[in-house]
């Protein structure tokens, strides 16, 4: 894993609150044993309903890597398939008013930063991307800013998330296994782990 | 100064502070199902890792199983492969699996409690957002993603940030015909679908004290729909009585010791909460969702809102929901015609839910234009319901009586909506496309309300059918 300090690219504005993971990747595409190929099905039903007018289908946003969303993005099911699908479609960072916690956590373990900004800032960024789809955006995680053209706006992300991305340590498995003796010690003290036997109970 | 149950359990399970500032938390019970685990097992394989605590890990199959014929191989080869993968992975790692054909199989959030696997004081994780259900027992239960499933398999731990705790006091008693489902829908309408972000919800008060475990599970199940990843009820005599004698609960003297420990875990009387709200449960009536998120609901006597009832960004959400549902705004919710009725899911697929629905179905007939399904949450629920003759009541009324599974709660098995059908559903999500048709429409309500709608062919106040 290498550190992620900044993400640069064109932006893709996707308006709407409460865009849930069923919409990001409909459940029927979860009947599979790998995440491969999920990218092409991202927003499949929403895109079909808009027959070509969905932001993910519009030619001017093709190849964009920074997704601009509104409130409560990624709510609903805990499926990691949702950030997987977006990442496999070329999304490298998401800027939004707010995210569901499970979604943001799932995205982080993939090294896909979800940063938050105020309604006004998101609105400005979305309007800018719509008006000038070719303009380059840069999300700088270190200074917690987004810049595009003349516009510089502040965004926020949790300290722990920021540190993990900057240090390239967002994959948690290694850290969780580092001091396994301590895990065993905590387990041994929990009365239920020992089956509430007299010797282990309180 | 007292502590909350959340804090006590968190502290007992905290291993250490990780370099990134998060807490490494030991997971007491890891529940696994076929959909969110195959990639996790694959990641383990790729890294040459094993399962750290296979005896604290339990698997079952629920999301993709057909509820009509369950003969293998399934018509859907990919679905069959998922089941085969899970049983291979479980065999390889020594994980207990309640597979199809096992009398303990069922929706993961239904079988954990009914087998006594779910117990107070535990931390519980599962690759499914409705893991909050298990909080009904005074456990701290998290829904997690696939990479976290990998983490728990490999280390029996999660890297997490602590949550704040919001105490929700439900005063008074529920009126006849008003169910736990109505309480949580009313709470979601009040607190919003993002109101719980960063919080664990602690439910208490007279109405909760009086609830059965099944009802408490319904309440905790939908915490996640409000953004709260964790919901719980402090353990009490109702909890202990439910667990006594369950196959995986401690037995004999060990049970007595367990109860003694469990009693120490409940939030202290002087516990300090980050937020506190009160809802008068006695004032509630049955609730029905009209929109495309579970917070968009009205009491059954109410009217769908007008687009002009909100402004700013709220207005856009409101008009999107009205357009998707094909509503003008302002119409009475009662009288909304339905095409499908679904009783089941981890929210309302337990025995008491089926009993409440059967009371309404008994001696009545499903409206001729309605397709109605009853899908027990587990094999054990199905067997118990048949023992009581509930299957006969439902069949006589014109409901289909199916095998256990997630069924029409989501579109991962053959049970789906077609086209723009409107479904009265006892499940938990009314998102666009959730029930399998990209244009299908879902009205969430209690199981008794679904039965009433099935009979009437339209949304109706169940209290008139009691
Ligand atoms: S019943 Fe529905 S919500 Fe519950 S676990 Fe199954 S699919 Fe998920």
XYZ file of C-alpha atoms and ligand atoms in Angstrom:
676
model
C 0.000 0.000 0.000
C 1.341 3.394 -0.817
C 0.333 6.634 0.835
C -2.416 8.748 -0.703
C -1.665 12.435 -0.313
C -3.766 13.909 -3.066
C -6.154 12.882 -5.803
C -6.304 14.849 -9.041
C -8.600 14.509 -11.985
C -11.842 15.692 -13.463
C -14.945 15.597 -11.303
C -18.278 13.860 -11.719
C -21.246 15.577 -10.039
C -23.950 13.178 -8.840
C -26.778 15.104 -7.238
C -29.224 13.731 -4.680
C -29.492 12.885 -0.990
C -29.676 9.402 0.519
C -28.218 7.560 -2.458
C -28.151 4.063 -1.012
C -25.917 1.108 -1.757
C -28.748 -0.746 -3.535
C -28.710 2.044 -6.089
C -24.919 2.135 -6.325
C -24.829 -1.586 -7.009
C -28.171 -3.422 -7.256
C -28.344 -6.619 -5.187
C -28.546 -8.970 -8.153
C -24.901 -8.193 -8.971
C -23.875 -9.448 -5.539
C -24.604 -13.015 -6.593
C -20.936 -13.626 -7.330
C -17.890 -14.805 -5.460
C -15.550 -11.993 -6.538
C -15.715 -8.217 -6.874
C -14.503 -8.393 -10.459
C -16.645 -6.802 -13.126
C -18.696 -4.788 -10.609
C -17.546 -1.495 -12.119
C -19.640 -1.806 -15.221
C -22.804 -2.355 -13.172
C -22.429 0.691 -10.926
C -25.759 2.559 -10.841
C -27.098 0.188 -13.488
C -30.789 0.667 -12.677
C -30.554 4.417 -12.139
C -28.685 4.711 -15.431
C -31.249 2.616 -17.298
C -34.057 4.727 -15.861
C -32.400 7.913 -17.145
C -31.499 6.338 -20.520
C -28.138 7.984 -21.017
C -28.692 11.131 -18.962
C -27.183 9.750 -15.735
C -23.950 11.489 -14.742
C -22.088 8.191 -15.107
C -23.216 7.942 -18.733
C -22.662 11.506 -19.842
C -19.710 11.694 -22.249
C -18.389 14.928 -20.767
C -17.731 13.172 -17.435
C -16.115 10.069 -18.895
C -12.838 9.322 -17.154
C -13.606 11.593 -14.194
C -12.139 10.311 -10.934
C -13.534 12.584 -8.211
C -17.177 11.944 -7.371
C -19.189 14.867 -5.946
C -22.229 13.794 -3.923
C -24.709 15.237 -1.438
C -26.099 14.021 1.888
C -25.975 10.510 3.403
C -24.269 8.940 0.430
C -23.921 5.155 0.668
C -26.651 4.579 3.248
C -28.376 1.226 3.535
C -26.781 -2.157 3.120
C -23.229 -2.761 4.362
C -22.136 -4.211 1.023
C -18.512 -3.375 0.278
C -19.505 -4.086 -3.310
C -20.642 -0.429 -3.474
C -17.243 1.265 -3.010
C -15.656 -1.626 -4.909
C -17.897 -0.905 -7.907
C -17.114 2.816 -7.807
C -13.390 2.238 -7.458
C -13.420 -0.282 -10.291
C -15.137 2.329 -12.398
C -12.272 4.725 -11.886
C -13.431 6.757 -8.901
C -10.444 7.654 -6.702
C -12.046 9.988 -4.146
C -15.526 11.122 -3.100
C -16.460 14.567 -1.824
C -19.881 14.838 -0.221
C -21.987 16.573 2.426
C -22.120 13.368 4.492
C -21.640 9.617 4.210
C -23.070 6.587 5.905
C -20.509 5.353 8.414
C -20.363 1.822 7.085
C -19.874 3.059 3.518
C -17.078 5.443 4.480
C -15.363 2.689 6.490
C -15.657 0.229 3.613
C -14.281 2.830 1.209
C -11.359 3.623 3.499
C -10.140 0.012 3.628
C -9.951 0.181 -0.166
C -7.976 3.421 -0.035
C -10.910 5.384 -1.425
C -11.139 8.629 0.595
C -14.600 10.029 1.439
C -14.249 13.653 2.521
C -17.000 15.970 3.668
C -17.788 19.577 2.852
C -20.650 21.958 3.582
C -23.786 22.071 1.442
C -22.611 25.368 -0.063
C -19.173 24.041 -0.966
C -20.554 20.866 -2.523
C -23.089 22.897 -4.464
C -20.310 25.132 -5.807
C -18.121 22.190 -6.764
C -20.995 20.400 -8.479
C -22.006 23.509 -10.413
C -18.421 24.100 -11.457
C -18.011 20.530 -12.712
C -21.303 20.806 -14.594
C -20.362 24.120 -16.189
C -16.774 23.138 -17.002
C -16.502 19.352 -17.145
C -12.908 19.566 -18.366
C -11.597 21.491 -15.403
C -9.060 19.650 -13.227
C -9.856 19.174 -9.543
C -7.276 18.417 -6.893
C -8.215 17.014 -3.526
C -5.305 17.555 -1.157
C -5.692 15.365 1.913
C -2.815 16.967 3.751
C -4.191 20.505 3.626
C -7.813 19.287 3.500
C -8.715 21.394 0.508
C -10.215 20.970 -2.923
C -9.008 23.249 -5.682
C -10.404 23.646 -9.164
C -9.614 26.649 -11.340
C -9.817 29.727 -9.116
C -11.802 27.929 -6.484
C -10.240 26.614 -3.288
C -12.535 25.174 -0.658
C -11.921 23.390 2.597
C -13.072 19.849 3.144
C -12.857 17.650 6.214
C -12.000 14.114 7.086
C -11.520 12.372 10.394
C -8.026 12.647 11.797
C -7.571 8.893 11.957
C -8.731 8.513 8.368
C -6.441 11.269 7.185
C -3.444 9.824 9.014
C -4.145 6.356 7.652
C -4.320 7.607 4.073
C -1.250 9.821 4.405
C 0.748 7.021 5.992
C -0.556 4.339 3.640
C -1.803 2.269 6.585
C -5.506 2.024 5.909
C -5.395 -1.752 5.598
C -6.230 -2.780 9.136
C -5.493 -6.508 9.106
C -1.759 -6.105 9.718
C -2.272 -3.755 12.643
C -4.917 -6.015 14.194
C -2.602 -9.021 14.056
C 0.487 -7.165 15.264
C -0.010 -7.876 18.967
C -2.083 -11.010 18.944
C -1.067 -12.011 22.479
C -3.028 -8.997 23.719
C -6.095 -10.213 21.821
C -5.832 -13.575 23.554
C -5.481 -11.846 26.922
C -8.650 -9.799 26.418
C -10.547 -12.881 25.236
C -9.415 -14.874 28.267
C -10.856 -12.242 30.623
C -14.331 -12.301 29.051
C -16.528 -14.640 31.089
C -18.520 -15.854 28.074
C -15.424 -16.894 26.134
C -14.717 -19.378 28.904
C -18.331 -20.561 28.912
C -19.050 -18.958 32.312
C -17.137 -21.678 34.104
C -16.633 -21.007 37.803
C -12.916 -20.456 37.313
C -13.364 -17.807 34.622
C -16.503 -16.134 35.960
C -16.391 -13.115 38.178
C -20.575 8.826 37.550
C -22.278 5.864 35.912
C -21.533 4.256 32.599
C -23.697 3.117 29.715
C -23.911 -0.502 28.623
C -22.200 0.560 25.419
C -19.223 1.932 27.309
C -18.941 -1.067 29.651
C -18.954 -3.550 26.771
C -16.600 -1.419 24.702
C -14.097 -1.185 27.553
C -14.255 -4.918 28.293
C -13.480 -5.722 24.653
C -10.894 -3.029 23.886
C -7.524 -4.590 23.111
C -5.476 -1.463 22.485
C -5.361 1.868 20.719
C -4.100 1.377 17.192
C -1.409 3.629 15.696
C -4.108 5.457 13.700
C -6.035 6.307 16.868
C -8.817 3.776 16.391
C -9.636 1.151 19.002
C -8.873 -2.496 18.400
C -12.009 -4.223 19.636
C -12.354 -7.966 20.267
C -15.406 -9.507 18.602
C -17.200 -12.082 20.752
C -19.372 -13.539 18.013
C -18.829 -13.348 14.271
C -21.805 -14.280 12.124
C -21.122 -15.086 8.492
C -23.410 -15.496 5.487
C -22.903 -16.380 1.847
C -22.991 -12.927 0.270
C -20.374 -10.807 2.009
C -17.900 -13.557 2.906
C -16.514 -15.260 -0.242
C -14.245 -12.345 -1.108
C -13.108 -12.174 2.537
C -12.117 -15.834 2.572
C -10.337 -15.219 -0.734
C -8.381 -12.308 0.785
C -7.308 -14.568 3.653
C -6.123 -17.157 1.201
C -4.205 -14.555 -0.791
C -2.400 -13.446 2.362
C -1.846 -16.912 3.716
C -3.887 -16.203 6.849
C -6.133 -18.535 8.828
C -9.240 -17.926 10.965
C -8.166 -16.836 14.439
C -11.153 -18.041 16.492
C -13.191 -20.491 14.386
C -15.221 -21.465 17.462
C -16.434 -17.852 17.814
C -17.575 -17.822 14.194
C -20.893 -19.203 12.937
C -22.181 -19.256 9.355
C -25.527 -19.750 7.654
C -27.148 -19.125 4.270
C -30.076 -16.767 3.820
C -29.855 -13.995 1.218
C -29.768 -15.959 -2.002
C -31.641 -19.129 -1.096
C -34.826 -19.743 -3.077
C -37.888 -20.068 -0.860
C -39.854 -22.415 -3.108
C -37.811 -25.434 -4.156
C -34.480 -25.532 -2.373
C -33.167 -28.502 -4.345
C -29.519 -28.195 -5.386
C -28.110 -27.199 -7.730
C -30.197 -24.013 -7.942
C -31.409 -22.752 -11.288
C -29.065 -19.803 -10.741
C -25.578 -21.301 -11.120
C -23.843 -18.285 -9.587
C -26.033 -18.552 -6.486
C -25.284 -22.238 -6.219
C -21.565 -21.504 -6.496
C -21.827 -19.035 -3.602
C -23.299 -21.705 -1.358
C -20.704 -24.226 -2.434
C -17.942 -21.700 -1.738
C -19.233 -20.979 1.735
C -19.430 -24.622 2.703
C -15.914 -25.221 1.347
C -14.508 -22.246 3.259
C -16.267 -23.270 6.470
C -15.000 -26.842 6.181
C -11.490 -25.649 5.479
C -11.386 -23.331 8.485
C -13.416 -25.394 10.939
C -16.350 -22.977 11.074
C -19.779 -24.204 12.124
C -22.243 -23.821 9.222
C -26.021 -24.112 9.381
C -26.542 -24.967 5.738
C -29.709 -25.579 3.733
C -31.395 -28.697 5.039
C -30.229 -28.007 8.612
C -33.083 -27.324 11.007
C -31.059 -24.406 12.409
C -30.746 -22.568 9.065
C -32.386 -19.197 8.608
C -31.795 -15.464 8.340
C -28.604 -14.785 10.245
C -30.277 -12.221 12.533
C -33.114 -14.591 13.332
C -31.049 -17.699 14.097
C -28.376 -16.007 16.251
C -30.932 -15.112 18.918
C -33.131 -18.183 18.642
C -30.144 -20.513 19.066
C -28.915 -18.536 22.065
C -25.695 -17.598 20.251
C -26.547 -13.932 20.757
C -26.058 -13.017 24.405
C -25.835 -9.887 26.543
C -22.421 -8.362 26.965
C -21.042 -9.601 23.674
C -19.597 -7.665 20.821
C -21.088 -9.099 17.652
C -20.129 -8.454 14.043
C -21.623 -9.627 10.773
C -21.203 -8.531 7.189
C -24.710 -7.175 7.133
C -26.033 -3.816 8.226
C -28.957 -5.244 10.210
C -26.571 -6.783 12.719
C -27.902 -4.041 15.008
C -30.795 -6.491 15.630
C -28.702 -8.404 18.165
C -28.490 -5.311 20.355
C -31.952 -6.267 21.627
C -30.099 -8.596 24.024
C -27.826 -5.923 25.443
C -25.006 -6.755 23.049
C -23.024 -4.258 20.987
C -23.534 -5.474 17.439
C -22.021 -3.934 14.308
C -22.713 -4.357 10.626
C -19.417 -4.505 8.716
C -18.091 -4.647 5.156
C -16.214 -7.472 3.481
C -12.695 -6.235 4.271
C -13.740 -6.041 7.902
C -15.126 -9.577 7.636
C -11.605 -10.492 6.572
C -10.215 -8.608 9.589
C -12.494 -10.440 12.002
C -11.787 -13.819 10.431
C -8.055 -13.167 10.635
C -7.850 -11.523 14.046
C -11.306 -11.719 15.721
C -10.985 -7.934 16.003
C -12.207 -4.737 14.395
C -10.581 -1.327 14.123
C -13.311 1.103 15.189
C -13.993 4.558 16.543
C -16.222 4.702 19.623
C -19.805 5.878 19.205
C -21.755 8.437 21.166
C -24.882 7.151 22.901
C -28.374 8.592 22.473
C -30.900 7.409 25.031
C -34.379 7.062 23.543
C -37.093 6.915 26.196
C -40.347 5.405 25.014
C -42.930 6.326 27.589
C -46.383 4.798 27.996
C -47.715 1.592 26.465
C -48.480 0.798 22.856
C -52.158 0.811 21.954
C -53.728 -2.360 20.510
C -52.815 -2.786 16.841
C -49.657 -0.715 17.215
C -46.421 -2.688 16.920
C -42.685 -2.288 17.537
C -42.377 -1.639 13.792
C -44.587 1.417 14.173
C -42.383 2.698 16.987
C -39.192 2.486 14.941
C -40.841 3.959 11.842
C -42.136 6.853 13.944
C -38.664 7.353 15.427
C -37.077 7.365 11.980
C -39.601 9.938 10.817
C -38.701 12.095 13.787
C -34.905 11.676 13.928
C -34.337 11.319 10.191
C -32.304 8.767 8.281
C -29.025 10.472 9.162
C -29.897 11.546 12.710
C -28.101 8.559 14.185
C -24.767 9.009 12.423
C -22.034 8.601 15.019
C -24.478 7.280 17.623
C -25.498 4.062 19.259
C -29.204 4.161 20.139
C -30.164 2.925 23.605
C -33.896 2.181 23.762
C -35.615 2.153 27.134
C -38.668 3.261 29.048
C -42.005 1.690 29.882
C -42.908 0.673 26.322
C -39.574 -1.106 25.819
C -39.707 -2.769 29.236
C -43.049 -4.246 28.227
C -41.824 -5.507 24.857
C -41.028 -9.137 24.088
C -37.578 -10.008 22.749
C -39.058 -10.320 19.253
C -40.381 -6.771 19.469
C -37.083 -5.436 20.843
C -35.321 -7.070 17.894
C -37.612 -5.275 15.441
C -36.798 -1.988 17.172
C -33.020 -2.527 17.169
C -33.038 -3.998 13.646
C -33.954 -0.714 12.013
C -31.569 1.486 14.033
C -29.282 1.389 11.026
C -32.019 2.968 8.884
C -31.617 6.009 11.091
C -27.856 6.043 10.580
C -27.157 4.475 13.992
C -24.864 1.540 13.446
C -25.706 0.121 16.849
C -29.021 -0.062 18.711
C -29.560 -1.817 22.011
C -31.826 -2.507 24.954
C -30.440 -3.138 28.432
C -30.783 -6.801 29.399
C -33.523 -7.622 31.922
C -35.635 -10.543 33.119
C -37.336 -10.748 29.704
C -33.906 -11.224 28.111
C -32.798 -13.867 30.614
C -36.073 -15.795 30.342
C -35.773 -15.827 26.541
C -32.232 -17.206 26.643
C -32.805 -19.829 29.303
C -32.556 -23.297 27.771
C -31.539 -22.152 24.269
C -29.029 -24.563 22.696
C -25.992 -22.252 22.749
C -26.857 -20.353 25.935
C -24.993 -21.325 29.084
C -26.767 -24.089 30.990
C -27.334 -24.869 34.668
C -24.993 -23.134 37.088
C -23.154 -21.479 34.249
C -26.450 -19.804 33.312
C -26.779 -18.430 36.848
C -23.259 -17.042 36.654
C -24.038 -15.585 33.259
C -27.165 -13.828 34.546
C -25.166 -12.369 37.420
C -22.654 -10.919 34.947
C -25.312 -9.758 32.498
C -27.042 -7.805 35.264
C -23.899 -5.771 35.868
C -23.828 -4.629 32.245
C -27.033 -2.592 32.057
C -26.517 1.164 31.913
C -26.236 2.673 35.367
C -29.088 4.838 36.617
C -26.793 7.849 36.606
C -25.176 7.058 33.259
C -24.363 10.125 31.219
C -25.656 10.167 27.649
C -24.495 12.282 24.743
C -28.097 12.949 23.838
C -31.519 12.041 25.137
C -34.961 12.118 23.590
C -38.418 11.000 24.647
C -41.302 9.703 22.564
C -44.754 9.035 23.947
C -45.375 5.488 22.680
C -49.005 5.540 23.788
C -49.801 8.260 21.272
C -48.631 6.235 18.272
C -50.828 4.720 15.597
C -49.838 2.277 12.840
C -47.295 3.850 10.478
C -46.831 3.398 6.726
C -43.963 4.637 4.566
C -44.981 6.479 1.419
C -41.515 7.343 0.032
C -38.113 5.919 -0.860
C -36.365 5.952 2.486
C -37.625 4.515 5.774
C -37.909 7.975 7.317
C -40.571 9.009 4.816
C -43.682 7.763 6.569
C -47.000 8.930 7.957
C -49.442 7.544 10.514
C -52.070 5.443 8.754
C -54.668 8.175 9.274
C -52.340 10.696 7.648
C -51.699 12.139 4.225
C -48.683 11.965 1.934
C -46.823 15.292 2.181
C -46.879 17.935 -0.533
C -43.704 18.855 -2.336
C -44.177 22.352 -0.981
C -43.995 21.074 2.609
C -40.205 21.366 2.504
C -37.656 23.746 1.097
C -34.002 23.759 0.103
C -32.371 20.384 -0.401
C -35.233 18.657 1.470
C -37.585 19.745 -1.264
C -35.563 17.959 -3.929
C -35.643 14.732 -1.902
C -39.356 15.051 -1.390
C -40.139 15.580 -5.050
C -37.815 12.754 -6.095
C -39.627 10.411 -3.715
C -43.095 11.520 -4.851
C -42.131 11.092 -8.501
C -40.679 7.618 -7.949
C -43.727 6.502 -6.013
C -46.107 8.035 -8.536
C -47.761 10.194 -5.908
C -49.011 13.759 -6.287
C -48.664 14.621 -2.624
C -51.594 15.303 -0.350
C -53.391 12.001 -0.879
C -54.507 9.863 2.065
C -52.134 6.950 2.626
C -55.037 4.706 3.525
C -56.600 3.381 0.359
C -53.303 3.144 -1.558
C -53.759 0.122 -3.801
C -51.211 -2.693 -3.465
C -50.228 -5.555 -5.787
C -48.017 -7.642 -3.519
C -47.928 -8.361 0.211
C -44.734 -9.651 1.827
C -44.517 -10.881 5.404
C -41.010 -11.879 6.470
C -37.394 -10.589 6.794
C -35.082 -10.120 9.773
C -37.251 -7.189 10.834
C -40.546 -9.052 11.072
C -40.104 -12.715 10.173
C -40.219 -14.191 13.662
C -42.935 -16.345 15.211
C -44.741 -13.537 17.015
C -44.820 -11.523 13.778
C -46.461 -14.410 11.968
C -48.937 -14.812 14.830
C -49.958 -11.156 14.627
C -50.410 -11.410 10.878
C -52.304 -14.699 11.154
C -54.789 -13.118 13.576
C -55.744 -10.726 10.797
C -55.653 -13.329 8.010
C -57.759 -15.836 9.910
C -61.121 -16.408 8.234
C -60.457 -13.746 5.616
C -59.305 -13.913 1.982
C -56.463 -12.183 0.224
C -57.853 -9.688 -2.273
C -57.983 -11.294 -5.766
C -55.521 -8.839 -7.314
C -52.880 -9.305 -4.596
C -49.994 -11.798 -4.606
C -49.246 -12.522 -0.945
C -46.243 -14.325 0.555
C -45.386 -15.403 4.071
C -41.719 -16.285 4.481
C -40.620 -17.451 7.935
C -37.290 -16.054 9.109
C -35.846 -19.456 9.917
C -36.566 -23.160 9.680
C -37.293 -23.105 13.416
C -39.844 -20.301 12.986
C -41.457 -22.223 10.127
C -41.663 -25.437 12.143
C -43.078 -23.684 15.192
C -45.630 -21.805 13.086
C -46.777 -25.023 11.422
C -47.067 -26.612 14.830
C -49.547 -23.878 15.752
C -51.385 -24.211 12.454
C -50.447 -20.750 11.219
C -49.526 -22.164 7.806
C -53.078 -23.465 7.409
C -54.563 -20.094 8.349
C -52.362 -18.321 5.809
C -52.928 -20.867 3.049
C -56.691 -20.858 3.591
C -56.628 -17.100 3.256
C -54.708 -17.312 -0.024
C -51.175 -16.529 1.133
C -48.239 -18.561 -0.180
C -46.341 -20.320 2.611
C -42.636 -20.475 1.831
C -39.344 -21.815 3.132
C -37.041 -19.678 5.293
C -34.838 -16.996 3.759
C -34.499 -13.285 3.063
C -36.854 -13.637 0.110
C -38.446 -10.468 -1.127
C -36.633 -8.209 1.321
C -33.987 -7.804 -1.361
C -33.450 -8.932 -4.916
C -30.921 -11.711 -4.570
C -33.153 -14.722 -4.998
C -36.106 -15.564 -7.230
C -38.649 -13.631 -5.088
C -39.045 -10.188 -6.648
C -41.419 -7.458 -7.649
C -42.252 -7.022 -11.321
C -42.444 -3.666 -13.047
C -44.015 -0.897 -10.990
C -45.790 -3.199 -8.565
C -46.583 -1.764 -5.146
C -45.650 -4.032 -2.244
C -46.927 -3.806 1.310
C -43.875 -5.174 3.086
C -42.873 -6.041 6.635
C -39.190 -5.638 5.685
C -36.918 -2.680 6.395
C -35.993 -0.846 3.213
C -38.105 0.957 0.662
C -35.205 2.130 -1.478
C -35.787 2.358 -5.236
C -35.289 -1.069 -6.754
C -34.752 -2.762 -3.388
C -37.307 -5.494 -3.993
C -35.917 -6.503 -7.347
C -37.696 -4.387 -9.913
C -35.870 -1.149 -10.748
C -39.251 0.594 -10.707
C -40.902 -1.446 -7.941
C -42.457 0.388 -5.014
C -42.378 -0.588 -1.350
C -44.620 0.500 1.514
C -43.113 -0.522 4.844
C -45.445 -1.394 7.693
C -45.971 -3.902 10.509
C -46.747 -7.549 9.666
C -50.342 -7.187 10.866
C -50.734 -4.108 8.662
C -49.375 -6.091 5.704
C -51.907 -8.851 6.350
C -54.664 -6.250 6.537
C -53.511 -4.673 3.275
C -53.383 -8.091 1.601
C -56.992 -8.711 2.553
C -58.240 -5.252 1.664
C -56.142 -4.969 -1.508
C -55.078 -1.551 -0.299
C -53.522 0.136 2.710
C -55.980 -0.044 5.572
C -55.886 0.656 9.308
C -55.394 -2.761 10.902
C -57.184 -1.571 14.027
C -60.478 -1.842 12.183
C -59.802 -5.532 11.556
C -58.793 -6.499 15.093
S -33.962 -10.109 5.668
Fe -33.381 -8.408 4.376
S -32.364 -6.951 5.689
Fe -32.472 -8.887 6.777
S -30.528 -9.880 6.400
Fe -31.965 -10.599 4.830
S -31.746 -9.181 3.142
Fe -30.746 -8.232 4.884
